[in-house]
Amino acid sequence: GVAPHYPRYRPNILITGTPGTGKTTTSEMAAEATGLTHINVGDLVKAKSLHEGLDTEFNSYILDDDKLIDEMEEVVRPGGNIVDFHSCDIFPERWFDLVIVLRTDNGVLYPRLEGRGYNSKKINENMECEIMQVVLEEARDSYAEEIVVELQSNSLEEMEENVSRIKAWVEQWLKDNSN
Ligand code: ADP
Ligand code: MN
């Protein structure tokens, strides 16, 4: 059913991007800097079995979208979360005040994915995803353009810059939405 809109006293931020672009690291740092709660959706899917089994070809879980949304709704509704996931079109549009799409150059992303021990099929699939800007286009198709922000995530310096931007954005949101 359609859930009614509730006021939020703190914002919800979605941090999305191709695997390896730095979502989890950035989310952890941003949560620390802002006091918002980091929700690692991939971990949640595994922990609560919000999937329909393993896709053996890509060694990844087949999501149960409805179960996942139901599981997250109560936590996300009041605000105050940083949601970390590689896909963004499964969530209700109304959940988020800011959608960050992390981007990484090919030459930087490839060794990160290798470092994770992904097989070559999975590496190639993720490289193609990043080259084709799949997540960025998904975000632009799913959310208002003024809330979608693309940020480069190639170096620690850029990551720290991104965290500072998120912190400043949260502070501004709290000012704009007080009283
Ligand atoms: P994701 O959650 O998007 O898959 P992670 O945050 O797990 O990505 O990062 C993958 C790896 O790349 C980690 O080892 C992390 O330390 C490194 N990494 C991610 N972003 C950056 C960055 N901007 N600069 C340097 N290393 C990074
Ligand atoms: Mn991650």
Tab-separated table of C-alpha atoms and ligand atoms in Angstrom:
chain	number	residue	atom	x	y	z
A	1	GLY	CA	0.000	0.000	0.000
A	2	VAL	CA	0.941	3.659	-0.201
A	3	ALA	CA	2.501	4.863	3.052
A	4	PRO	CA	1.621	8.418	4.075
A	5	HIS	CA	4.354	11.038	4.278
A	6	TYR	CA	5.693	11.726	7.750
A	7	PRO	CA	7.755	14.769	8.651
A	8	ARG	CA	11.440	14.030	9.070
A	9	TYR	CA	13.513	15.785	11.700
A	10	ARG	CA	16.736	14.485	10.253
A	11	PRO	CA	17.461	13.739	6.591
A	12	ASN	CA	17.930	10.423	4.840
A	13	ILE	CA	20.845	10.137	2.426
A	14	LEU	CA	21.361	7.402	-0.142
A	15	ILE	CA	24.953	6.654	-1.096
A	16	THR	CA	25.025	4.578	-4.238
A	17	GLY	CA	27.451	3.615	-7.007
A	18	THR	CA	29.125	0.649	-8.667
A	19	PRO	CA	30.712	-1.853	-6.240
A	20	GLY	CA	34.194	-0.639	-5.277
A	21	THR	CA	33.489	3.090	-5.665
A	22	GLY	CA	33.713	3.564	-1.880
A	23	LYS	CA	30.100	3.564	-0.673
A	24	THR	CA	30.700	1.684	2.569
A	25	THR	CA	33.895	3.489	3.541
A	26	THR	CA	32.350	6.874	2.743
A	27	SER	CA	29.096	5.984	4.544
A	28	GLU	CA	30.956	4.928	7.686
A	29	MET	CA	32.963	8.150	7.729
A	30	ALA	CA	29.900	10.277	6.961
A	31	ALA	CA	27.901	8.554	9.719
A	32	GLU	CA	30.707	9.260	12.157
A	33	ALA	CA	30.868	12.912	11.056
A	34	THR	CA	27.108	13.565	11.138
A	35	GLY	CA	25.693	11.224	13.785
A	36	LEU	CA	23.385	9.667	11.182
A	37	THR	CA	22.997	5.886	11.151
A	38	HIS	CA	24.735	3.855	8.450
A	39	ILE	CA	22.569	1.135	6.920
A	40	ASN	CA	24.608	-1.281	4.815
A	41	VAL	CA	21.802	-2.781	2.728
A	42	GLY	CA	23.907	-5.661	1.394
A	43	ASP	CA	24.697	-6.769	4.951
A	44	LEU	CA	21.036	-6.400	5.939
A	45	VAL	CA	19.942	-8.563	2.990
A	46	LYS	CA	22.311	-11.319	4.088
A	47	ALA	CA	21.607	-11.039	7.823
A	48	LYS	CA	17.822	-11.139	7.424
A	49	SER	CA	17.732	-13.345	4.334
A	50	LEU	CA	15.881	-10.728	2.289
A	51	HIS	CA	16.664	-12.634	-0.887
A	52	GLU	CA	15.460	-15.486	-3.031
A	53	GLY	CA	18.767	-17.321	-3.112
A	54	LEU	CA	22.130	-16.963	-4.754
A	55	ASP	CA	22.703	-16.151	-8.421
A	56	THR	CA	25.508	-18.659	-8.961
A	57	GLU	CA	26.685	-17.026	-12.191
A	58	PHE	CA	27.521	-13.730	-10.496
A	59	ASN	CA	27.831	-15.053	-6.937
A	60	SER	CA	25.375	-12.402	-5.720
A	61	TYR	CA	22.001	-12.538	-3.990
A	62	ILE	CA	18.706	-12.241	-5.836
A	63	LEU	CA	16.924	-9.531	-3.848
A	64	ASP	CA	13.427	-9.824	-2.468
A	65	ASP	CA	12.572	-6.132	-2.981
A	66	ASP	CA	9.255	-6.216	-1.117
A	67	LYS	CA	10.743	-7.885	1.950
A	68	LEU	CA	13.651	-5.453	1.936
A	69	ILE	CA	11.457	-2.338	1.708
A	70	ASP	CA	9.175	-3.665	4.469
A	71	GLU	CA	12.186	-4.376	6.670
A	72	MET	CA	13.670	-0.899	6.164
A	73	GLU	CA	10.515	1.248	6.224
A	74	GLU	CA	10.210	1.668	10.008
A	75	VAL	CA	13.846	2.666	10.381
A	76	VAL	CA	13.981	4.966	7.388
A	77	ARG	CA	10.642	6.752	7.889
A	78	PRO	CA	11.710	8.989	10.827
A	79	GLY	CA	14.921	10.013	9.024
A	80	GLY	CA	18.515	10.116	10.195
A	81	ASN	CA	19.970	7.402	7.964
A	82	ILE	CA	22.738	6.927	5.444
A	83	VAL	CA	21.646	4.076	3.198
A	84	ASP	CA	24.487	2.320	1.367
A	85	PHE	CA	23.610	0.190	-1.683
A	86	HIS	CA	24.811	-0.431	-5.239
A	87	SER	CA	21.377	-0.055	-6.691
A	88	CYS	CA	18.947	2.807	-6.169
A	89	ASP	CA	15.772	2.165	-8.179
A	90	ILE	CA	14.250	-0.286	-5.708
A	91	PHE	CA	13.666	2.271	-2.928
A	92	PRO	CA	10.637	4.581	-2.641
A	93	GLU	CA	11.490	8.040	-3.999
A	94	ARG	CA	10.037	9.700	-0.880
A	95	TRP	CA	12.672	8.124	1.386
A	96	PHE	CA	15.597	10.334	0.398
A	97	ASP	CA	16.558	13.983	0.707
A	98	LEU	CA	19.923	13.524	-1.005
A	99	VAL	CA	21.187	10.840	-3.398
A	100	ILE	CA	24.954	10.621	-3.844
A	101	VAL	CA	26.386	8.647	-6.744
A	102	LEU	CA	30.065	7.836	-6.223
A	103	ARG	CA	32.199	7.559	-9.369
A	104	THR	CA	35.645	6.033	-9.877
A	105	ASP	CA	37.986	6.088	-12.882
A	106	ASN	CA	38.526	2.758	-14.682
A	107	GLY	CA	42.206	2.497	-13.851
A	108	VAL	CA	41.467	2.976	-10.172
A	109	LEU	CA	38.354	0.795	-9.963
A	110	TYR	CA	39.823	-2.290	-11.654
A	111	PRO	CA	42.502	-3.004	-9.022
A	112	ARG	CA	39.991	-2.319	-6.235
A	113	LEU	CA	37.711	-5.019	-7.634
A	114	GLU	CA	40.651	-7.397	-8.146
A	115	GLY	CA	41.644	-6.739	-4.548
A	116	ARG	CA	38.275	-8.041	-3.456
A	117	GLY	CA	38.954	-11.371	-5.109
A	118	TYR	CA	36.039	-11.046	-7.539
A	119	ASN	CA	36.155	-13.457	-10.488
A	120	SER	CA	36.799	-11.925	-13.910
A	121	LYS	CA	33.142	-12.139	-14.913
A	122	LYS	CA	32.124	-10.097	-11.897
A	123	ILE	CA	34.991	-7.642	-12.391
A	124	ASN	CA	34.016	-7.122	-16.035
A	125	GLU	CA	30.348	-6.724	-15.186
A	126	ASN	CA	31.143	-4.050	-12.604
A	127	MET	CA	33.644	-2.262	-14.869
A	128	GLU	CA	31.011	-2.099	-17.602
A	129	CYS	CA	28.449	-0.846	-15.086
A	130	GLU	CA	30.775	2.027	-14.147
A	131	ILE	CA	31.784	2.825	-17.741
A	132	MET	CA	28.132	2.913	-18.858
A	133	GLN	CA	27.164	5.117	-15.861
A	134	VAL	CA	24.391	2.637	-15.063
A	135	VAL	CA	23.906	3.732	-11.450
A	136	LEU	CA	24.061	7.454	-12.276
A	137	GLU	CA	21.358	7.073	-14.928
A	138	GLU	CA	19.279	4.902	-12.607
A	139	ALA	CA	19.522	7.647	-9.962
A	140	ARG	CA	18.542	10.362	-12.453
A	141	ASP	CA	15.580	8.267	-13.596
A	142	SER	CA	14.423	7.516	-10.045
A	143	TYR	CA	14.861	10.808	-8.131
A	144	ALA	CA	14.369	14.536	-8.670
A	145	GLU	CA	17.415	15.882	-10.486
A	146	GLU	CA	18.119	18.522	-7.830
A	147	ILE	CA	18.738	15.879	-5.142
A	148	VAL	CA	21.097	13.686	-7.205
A	149	VAL	CA	24.786	14.548	-6.762
A	150	GLU	CA	27.648	12.815	-8.573
A	151	LEU	CA	30.939	12.762	-6.621
A	152	GLN	CA	34.363	11.472	-7.670
A	153	SER	CA	35.868	8.843	-5.358
A	154	ASN	CA	39.361	8.051	-6.617
A	155	SER	CA	41.530	8.979	-3.664
A	156	LEU	CA	41.435	9.355	0.099
A	157	GLU	CA	41.583	13.108	-0.417
A	158	GLU	CA	38.427	12.994	-2.540
A	159	MET	CA	36.752	10.749	0.018
A	160	GLU	CA	37.499	13.192	2.817
A	161	GLU	CA	36.221	16.043	0.650
A	162	ASN	CA	33.024	14.086	-0.005
A	163	VAL	CA	32.526	13.451	3.705
A	164	SER	CA	32.996	17.176	4.426
A	165	ARG	CA	30.418	18.032	1.778
A	166	ILE	CA	27.933	15.570	3.247
A	167	LYS	CA	28.509	16.985	6.734
A	168	ALA	CA	27.951	20.549	5.510
A	169	TRP	CA	24.853	19.479	3.589
A	170	VAL	CA	23.372	17.799	6.701
A	171	GLU	CA	24.040	20.887	8.821
A	172	GLN	CA	22.308	23.071	6.226
A	173	TRP	CA	19.355	20.663	6.009
A	174	LEU	CA	18.932	20.777	9.798
A	175	LYS	CA	18.955	24.606	9.718
A	176	ASP	CA	16.454	24.739	6.864
A	177	ASN	CA	14.133	22.227	8.514
A	178	SER	CA	14.206	23.417	12.133
A	179	ASN	CA	11.001	24.675	13.862
B	1	ADP	P1	31.780	-0.132	-1.974
B	1	ADP	O1	31.096	-0.166	-0.652
B	1	ADP	O2	31.280	0.941	-2.886
B	1	ADP	O3	31.824	-1.440	-2.667
B	1	ADP	P2	34.198	0.174	-0.358
B	1	ADP	O4	33.910	1.347	0.521
B	1	ADP	O5	34.043	-1.179	0.241
B	1	ADP	O6	33.322	0.272	-1.711
B	1	ADP	O7	35.645	0.374	-0.950
B	1	ADP	C1	36.301	-0.657	-1.698
B	1	ADP	C2	37.794	-0.564	-1.470
B	1	ADP	O8	38.301	0.602	-2.095
B	1	ADP	C3	38.178	-0.451	-0.004
B	1	ADP	O9	39.391	-1.140	0.174
B	1	ADP	C4	38.384	1.025	0.205
B	1	ADP	O10	39.295	1.306	1.228
B	1	ADP	C5	38.880	1.484	-1.142
B	1	ADP	N1	38.401	2.838	-1.473
B	1	ADP	C6	37.115	3.185	-1.691
B	1	ADP	N2	37.011	4.477	-2.002
B	1	ADP	C7	38.265	4.973	-1.986
B	1	ADP	C8	38.811	6.274	-2.245
B	1	ADP	N3	38.037	7.326	-2.570
B	1	ADP	N4	40.141	6.409	-2.143
B	1	ADP	C9	40.922	5.358	-1.819
B	1	ADP	N5	40.467	4.114	-1.573
B	1	ADP	C10	39.156	3.920	-1.648
B	2	MN	MN	29.954	-1.797	0.276
